[in-house]
mmCIF file of C-alpha atoms in Angstrom:
data_model
loop_
_atom_site.group_PDB
_atom_site.id
_atom_site.type_symbol
_atom_site.label_atom_id
_atom_site.label_comp_id
_atom_site.label_asym_id
_atom_site.label_seq_id
_atom_site.Cartn_x
_atom_site.Cartn_y
_atom_site.Cartn_z
ATOM 1 C CA UNK A 1 95.802 99.922 90.895
ATOM 2 C CA UNK A 2 95.727 98.507 94.416
ATOM 3 C CA UNK A 3 92.901 99.592 96.643
ATOM 4 C CA UNK A 4 92.806 98.982 100.411
ATOM 5 C CA UNK A 5 89.326 98.950 101.902
ATOM 6 C CA UNK A 6 87.552 98.159 105.131
ATOM 7 C CA UNK A 7 85.508 95.112 104.188
ATOM 8 C CA UNK A 8 81.714 95.291 104.158
ATOM 9 C CA UNK A 9 79.189 92.492 104.682
ATOM 10 C CA UNK A 10 78.661 92.104 100.913
ATOM 11 C CA UNK A 11 82.391 91.223 100.575
ATOM 12 C CA UNK A 12 82.086 88.174 102.832
ATOM 13 C CA UNK A 13 81.562 85.583 100.083
ATOM 14 C CA UNK A 14 84.578 86.625 98.039
ATOM 15 C CA UNK A 15 86.843 86.765 101.075
ATOM 16 C CA UNK A 16 85.657 83.392 102.410
ATOM 17 C CA UNK A 17 86.400 81.932 98.953
ATOM 18 C CA UNK A 18 89.995 83.163 99.243
ATOM 19 C CA UNK A 19 90.234 81.708 102.743
ATOM 20 C CA UNK A 20 88.803 78.380 101.540
ATOM 21 C CA UNK A 21 91.343 78.311 98.734
ATOM 22 C CA UNK A 22 94.117 78.610 101.337
ATOM 23 C CA UNK A 23 92.883 76.262 104.094
ATOM 24 C CA UNK A 24 90.634 73.941 102.092
ATOM 25 C CA UNK A 25 87.294 74.743 103.762
ATOM 26 C CA UNK A 26 85.095 77.615 104.934
ATOM 27 C CA UNK A 27 85.417 76.910 108.669
ATOM 28 C CA UNK A 28 86.443 80.510 109.420
ATOM 29 C CA UNK A 29 83.337 82.053 107.805
ATOM 30 C CA UNK A 30 81.799 83.132 111.142
ATOM 31 C CA UNK A 31 85.142 84.479 112.380
ATOM 32 C CA UNK A 32 85.598 86.531 109.197
ATOM 33 C CA UNK A 33 81.976 87.735 109.311
ATOM 34 C CA UNK A 34 82.386 88.909 112.903
ATOM 35 C CA UNK A 35 85.588 90.792 112.002
ATOM 36 C CA UNK A 36 83.833 92.473 109.070
ATOM 37 C CA UNK A 37 80.818 93.383 111.239
ATOM 38 C CA UNK A 38 83.182 94.901 113.841
ATOM 39 C CA UNK A 39 85.227 96.849 111.227
ATOM 40 C CA UNK A 40 88.371 94.803 111.924
ATOM 41 C CA UNK A 41 88.913 93.372 108.436
ATOM 42 C CA UNK A 42 90.889 95.161 105.719
ATOM 43 C CA UNK A 43 90.924 93.895 102.148
ATOM 44 C CA UNK A 44 93.170 94.585 99.202
ATOM 45 C CA UNK A 45 91.748 94.758 95.692
ATOM 46 C CA UNK A 46 93.375 94.755 92.294
ATOM 47 C CA UNK A 47 91.073 95.679 89.422
ATOM 48 C CA UNK A 48 87.902 95.075 91.488
ATOM 49 C CA UNK A 49 88.998 91.620 92.688
ATOM 50 C CA UNK A 50 90.120 90.867 96.231
ATOM 51 C CA UNK A 51 93.671 89.548 96.458
ATOM 52 C CA UNK A 52 93.798 89.175 100.226
ATOM 53 C CA UNK A 53 92.719 90.439 103.604
ATOM 54 C CA UNK A 54 93.922 91.175 107.122
ATOM 55 C CA UNK A 55 92.008 90.754 110.390
ATOM 56 C CA UNK A 56 93.104 92.543 113.548
ATOM 57 C CA UNK A 57 91.978 93.111 117.101
ATOM 58 C CA UNK A 58 93.164 94.841 120.260
ATOM 59 C CA UNK A 59 92.638 92.001 122.747
ATOM 60 C CA UNK A 60 96.348 91.160 123.040
ATOM 61 C CA UNK A 61 97.185 93.094 126.215
ATOM 62 C CA UNK A 62 95.362 96.129 124.757
ATOM 63 C CA UNK A 63 97.763 96.168 121.789
ATOM 64 C CA UNK A 64 96.982 95.776 118.102
ATOM 65 C CA UNK A 65 97.325 92.190 116.937
ATOM 66 C CA UNK A 66 97.191 91.038 113.322
ATOM 67 C CA UNK A 67 95.414 87.737 113.834
ATOM 68 C CA UNK A 68 95.032 86.692 110.215
ATOM 69 C CA UNK A 69 96.727 87.740 106.989
ATOM 70 C CA UNK A 70 95.681 85.842 103.880
ATOM 71 C CA UNK A 71 96.688 86.350 100.247
ATOM 72 C CA UNK A 72 95.409 84.266 97.337
ATOM 73 C CA UNK A 73 97.969 81.530 96.600
ATOM 74 C CA UNK A 74 98.249 82.627 92.951
ATOM 75 C CA UNK A 75 98.958 86.225 94.013
ATOM 76 C CA UNK A 76 101.661 85.671 96.625
ATOM 77 C CA UNK A 77 105.083 87.310 96.459
ATOM 78 C CA UNK A 78 103.594 90.317 94.672
ATOM 79 C CA UNK A 79 103.556 92.683 97.665
ATOM 80 C CA UNK A 80 99.926 92.309 98.722
ATOM 81 C CA UNK A 81 100.797 91.185 102.272
ATOM 82 C CA UNK A 82 103.211 94.097 102.647
ATOM 83 C CA UNK A 83 100.576 96.543 101.370
ATOM 84 C CA UNK A 84 98.063 95.224 103.909
ATOM 85 C CA UNK A 85 100.577 95.366 106.775
ATOM 86 C CA UNK A 86 101.822 98.852 105.903
ATOM 87 C CA UNK A 87 98.271 100.167 105.630
ATOM 88 C CA UNK A 88 97.355 98.596 108.944
ATOM 89 C CA UNK A 89 100.410 100.105 110.622
ATOM 90 C CA UNK A 90 99.284 103.536 109.427
ATOM 91 C CA UNK A 91 95.765 103.129 110.865
ATOM 92 C CA UNK A 92 96.429 100.850 113.856
ATOM 93 C CA UNK A 93 94.548 101.986 116.951
ATOM 94 C CA UNK A 94 97.546 101.354 119.240
ATOM 95 C CA UNK A 95 101.258 102.136 119.153
ATOM 96 C CA UNK A 96 102.359 98.542 119.694
ATOM 97 C CA UNK A 97 101.544 96.023 116.968
ATOM 98 C CA UNK A 98 101.950 92.270 117.348
ATOM 99 C CA UNK A 99 101.345 89.252 115.158
ATOM 100 C CA UNK A 100 102.450 85.640 114.995
ATOM 101 C CA UNK A 101 103.114 82.710 112.720
ATOM 102 C CA UNK A 102 104.181 79.106 113.021
ATOM 103 C CA UNK A 103 107.918 78.491 113.142
ATOM 104 C CA UNK A 104 107.561 76.445 109.945
ATOM 105 C CA UNK A 105 106.022 79.339 107.964
ATOM 106 C CA UNK A 106 109.275 80.727 106.502
ATOM 107 C CA UNK A 107 107.524 82.995 103.976
ATOM 108 C CA UNK A 108 105.616 84.789 106.722
ATOM 109 C CA UNK A 109 108.793 85.262 108.784
ATOM 110 C CA UNK A 110 110.300 87.054 105.791
ATOM 111 C CA UNK A 111 107.198 89.237 105.395
ATOM 112 C CA UNK A 112 107.393 90.286 109.042
ATOM 113 C CA UNK A 113 111.113 91.058 108.862
ATOM 114 C CA UNK A 114 110.673 93.020 105.633
ATOM 115 C CA UNK A 115 108.035 95.130 107.377
ATOM 116 C CA UNK A 116 110.132 95.990 110.417
ATOM 117 C CA UNK A 117 108.832 93.421 112.891
ATOM 118 C CA UNK A 118 111.156 91.705 115.332
ATOM 119 C CA UNK A 119 110.717 88.403 117.138
ATOM 120 C CA UNK A 120 109.267 88.985 120.576
ATOM 121 C CA UNK A 121 108.732 85.475 121.921
ATOM 122 C CA UNK A 122 107.045 82.182 121.205
ATOM 123 C CA UNK A 123 104.267 79.910 122.401
ATOM 124 C CA UNK A 124 104.639 76.150 122.522
ATOM 125 C CA UNK A 125 101.869 73.557 122.366
ATOM 126 C CA UNK A 126 99.471 75.240 119.937
ATOM 127 C CA UNK A 127 100.498 73.089 116.972
ATOM 128 C CA UNK A 128 102.431 70.023 118.064
ATOM 129 C CA UNK A 129 106.124 70.439 117.254
ATOM 130 C CA UNK A 130 105.645 73.807 115.514
ATOM 131 C CA UNK A 131 105.884 76.731 117.979
ATOM 132 C CA UNK A 132 104.042 79.969 117.309
ATOM 133 C CA UNK A 133 106.551 82.820 116.931
ATOM 134 C CA UNK A 134 105.345 86.203 118.186
ATOM 135 C CA UNK A 135 106.407 89.341 116.293
ATOM 136 C CA UNK A 136 106.380 92.978 117.397
ATOM 137 C CA UNK A 137 106.645 96.334 115.717
ATOM 138 C CA UNK A 138 106.183 99.816 117.068
ATOM 139 C CA UNK A 139 103.858 101.966 114.965
ATOM 140 C CA UNK A 140 106.675 104.475 114.509
ATOM 141 C CA UNK A 141 108.919 101.698 113.215
ATOM 142 C CA UNK A 142 111.129 101.610 116.279
ATOM 143 C CA UNK A 143 111.996 98.301 117.864
ATOM 144 C CA UNK A 144 111.644 97.764 121.582
ATOM 145 C CA UNK A 145 115.378 98.301 122.045
ATOM 146 C CA UNK A 146 115.310 101.575 120.095
ATOM 147 C CA UNK A 147 112.399 102.739 122.244
ATOM 148 C CA UNK A 148 114.353 102.028 125.428
ATOM 149 C CA UNK A 149 117.439 103.772 124.089
ATOM 150 C CA UNK A 150 115.472 106.849 122.957
ATOM 151 C CA UNK A 151 113.665 107.004 126.290
ATOM 152 C CA UNK A 152 116.994 107.208 128.153
ATOM 153 C CA UNK A 153 118.296 110.135 126.053
#
């Protein structure tokens, strides 16, 4: 059974291990610790073992922003990312939810589309030759265009 939890300080080691498995080092330890301390880190467990985590904030123009979504490489394509995103959407502190990924990260583009996000823009010059694509989703599941249309009714 999948269990979604707000991570606690005693979960830090296990989550940093997952992160290290993905990026090859523990350079984000302090970033993850700060997110846990500030109650901005949600984890997903399967049979008492973490499979992934999501970090969010509200510093992106006062909107919710999923800044990091990590799933163990051996556990990908099993719905863990979708479970984390859907849970976050249900508890997000703002109506507008944004996230981003590199243009080259095709798997993440599919995850966003599957979860009702639409492309909202891009940022050049973060990673040379690989623009960051910004995604948006309204908490109610409506796209920006649907919101405009419904507002005019």
